[in-house]
Amino acid sequence: MLLKRLRDTMARVGSPEETLGEVVRLVANEMVAEVCSIYLLRAGEVLELFATQGLNPSAVHRTRLRVGEGLVGDIAAHGRPLALDDAQRHPQYAYRPETGEEIYHSLAGVPIVRAGRVLGVLVVQNRTRRQYDEEEVETLQTIAMVMAEIVAAGHIVSPNEVQQVDGLGLLPLRIDGVQLTPGVAIGHAVLHEPRIIIQRVVAEDVGQEHVRFQEALAAVRDDVDRMLEAHDMQSGEQREILETFRMFVDDRGWRERVREAVDSGLTAEAGVQRAFDDVRIRLGQSTDPYIRERLSDLQDLSNRLLLRLTGRASTDQASQPDDMIVIARDMGPAELLDYDRARLRGLVLEEGSALSHVAIVARALDIPVVGRAPDVLSRIEPGDAIVVDGDNAQVLVRPGEDILQTVYAAIDARAERRRRFVAMRDLPSATRDQARIGLHLNAGLLVDLPHLEETGATGIGLFRTELQFMVAARMPTMAEQQQLYLAALEAVGDKTVTFRTLDIGGDKILPYMRRVEEENPALGWRAIRIGLDRPGLLRSQLRALLRAGEKRHLKIMFPMVATVDEFIRARAIVQRELAHLDRHDRERPASLALGVMVEVPSLLFEIDEIAREADFLSVGSNDLMQFLFAADRENRFVADRFDPLSAGALRALKCIADAGRKAHCPVTVCGEMGGRPIEALALIALGFRSFSMTPSSVGPIKAMTLQLNAAAARDQMDKLLADVSGIASLRPALKTFAAEHDVPL
Ligand code: PEP
Ligand code: MG
């Protein structure tokens, strides 16, 4: 009944103040309370009294409390209800004489929460020392939910003026994370998994809402059962979602919560949201990773139900802003490429690591990425102005004008640095002591090709052919593949491009290809392993490459080769394709070099043999480090645990450089290491002379190279490697070396 009256009150025309005034009168009456007040959050983290029944009317808009101050501030800061029979004896009680509240002893207050964040506080007070029971507090929570809709509509306090707080405490204006990709961008937030905003909170017909909830639950259960049956949906992660789904769907406690919320007069969708908010308030402060995971699983489940109940599709590209900053928990590379490149400015992830493929793709697109930014999804609203500052590993939410000015200055400074790099473009890339250093680009899509001209790179050292497959909705035809390869060959002109055959599997999933269930996909059926076991795909790719390379210089390399034998078998497939060309009277390439990526440690123990067999080697340091240290490059808990500049890693790398030199086999480093100045310095010191990197790294690496004396760096490296006992990483020593020799990093 109360909810119905509330809705009628809201529907009646009137100023927002009048509406709030009526709401507090109504609530005070219904709750038999002498006081009912509404405090709303304003800019500057201040809770302001907006309407009251019972307190001194002149206190409205005068009484203000900081979040965390007094009982009202405490409720907002923790996002949880409080019910006290003697409020004045509570240590947090803050007396405000202008309100005349000293005569009221008992108090019950609840946060006004929307989509997991606090917008204000609803309070009732009584003269007597009375105990509010659980049911009364729940009623207040339900009213607060309706209030949240009124507040969120933006008529009472303009959205710019509302300082938001999440359910776990204050929202900082700055969220610190880690740098996944450098650079700075300004734009507006787009939530990758958009939160569903509930339009209808109050039920017209409670019975009908119960039916809707049951139907939605059954439909979601059917969906999941279908997924479970489908063969290609049985990977570990999906299975976990399914199991969690079962856990919660069959969890009577959770269903009961929703039912009770609906019984109190909420719509099914508001009931689902309410049940989730309750659990979130109870568990949200836990730092136990297991509980946090379960909470996010429950959020996924709630979202599925909400999507059904509100009949909404999940993403609507057309309505997205022109300067998108995408906010996500985590993301695969293909998902990022789904966004319109022309409008994409930056990316913020709650998780993520620098070597994950989404970060590599983002780097290739030259957009800044901040990862491991805690709880960003619940702290940022769609449309919020956002600065992604990859350089300083922070995200600025709704920045003020002064901050924006500083950011614009940083963007200008970056552009200036770029101009300086552009000025270096045509200088030969060599160290001070005349060691030539090849600087190539990592590429994979047509958008990458103009970077060749801009950077003056020596060629394309790694063409990740799988990117074309990952962005497509279906398997690219041989003609489409050939077209892309030809475009790359034409773009490099008389420079070279090294095509890597399909490196799929692991985290590189083709949406249209059936997935094989694997316990450890990174160690699983991927790359050359698929190519050798099911040569159809590899052969058609090789055919497309050979046709594009007709009468040209063609370089092809194979990913994830673990034994010399694998390379020999791959080479045999190429030979067959060459014979096929001959049979069809097609021209062969003018030259054909076949290389191997060194990224599986077993190859280090056959390094002399592989250097003799292959025409060239390319060090995939991203994977090599992950396998060398047994530390998943995608796993944020271990991704930064080991330093590629530690003795073990450097010695492994050195044996590759040495073997290449001995066998006169050219070696390139195409992992991310080669694009980071201090690491490239170390690699030059180890004897590497050729690197392939993301386009934005070419300038900084060239600047470093031009100042470096390679022989001095080698001597220093030899000295350092001669005595490494007890030294975790050579990074500090190498940085000192760079500083002493004025080598810019
Ligand atoms: C590597 O592993 O270093 C590499 C260049 O390949 P990818 O990052 O595509 O696995
Ligand atoms: Mg690799």
Coordinates of C-alpha atoms in Angstrom, one line a residue, residues 77 120 134 197 200 309 320 409 418 424 468 471 518 524-525 554 624 668 679 691 701 732:
A77 CA 30.1 5.6 4.1
G120 CA 21.9 9.6 0.0
E134 CA 14.0 -6.0 10.9
I197 CA 18.8 0.4 -15.2
R200 CA 9.7 0.2 -13.2
L309 CA 13.0 -8.9 -17.3
Q320 CA 27.7 5.2 -27.8
A409 CA 49.1 19.8 -21.2
R418 CA 56.3 12.3 -30.8
M424 CA 64.5 11.1 -35.8
Q468 CA 42.2 -11.0 -39.2
V471 CA 38.0 -9.7 -36.0
E518 CA 41.1 -27.8 -22.2
G524 CA 47.1 -26.8 -24.9
W525 CA 46.2 -27.4 -28.5
L554 CA 58.4 -13.8 -48.6
L624 CA 59.0 -17.6 -23.6
T668 CA 64.8 -10.9 -34.0
E679 CA 64.8 -4.1 -21.8
F691 CA 63.6 -6.0 -32.8
I701 CA 63.8 2.7 -28.8
P732 CA 68.5 -1.4 -11.2

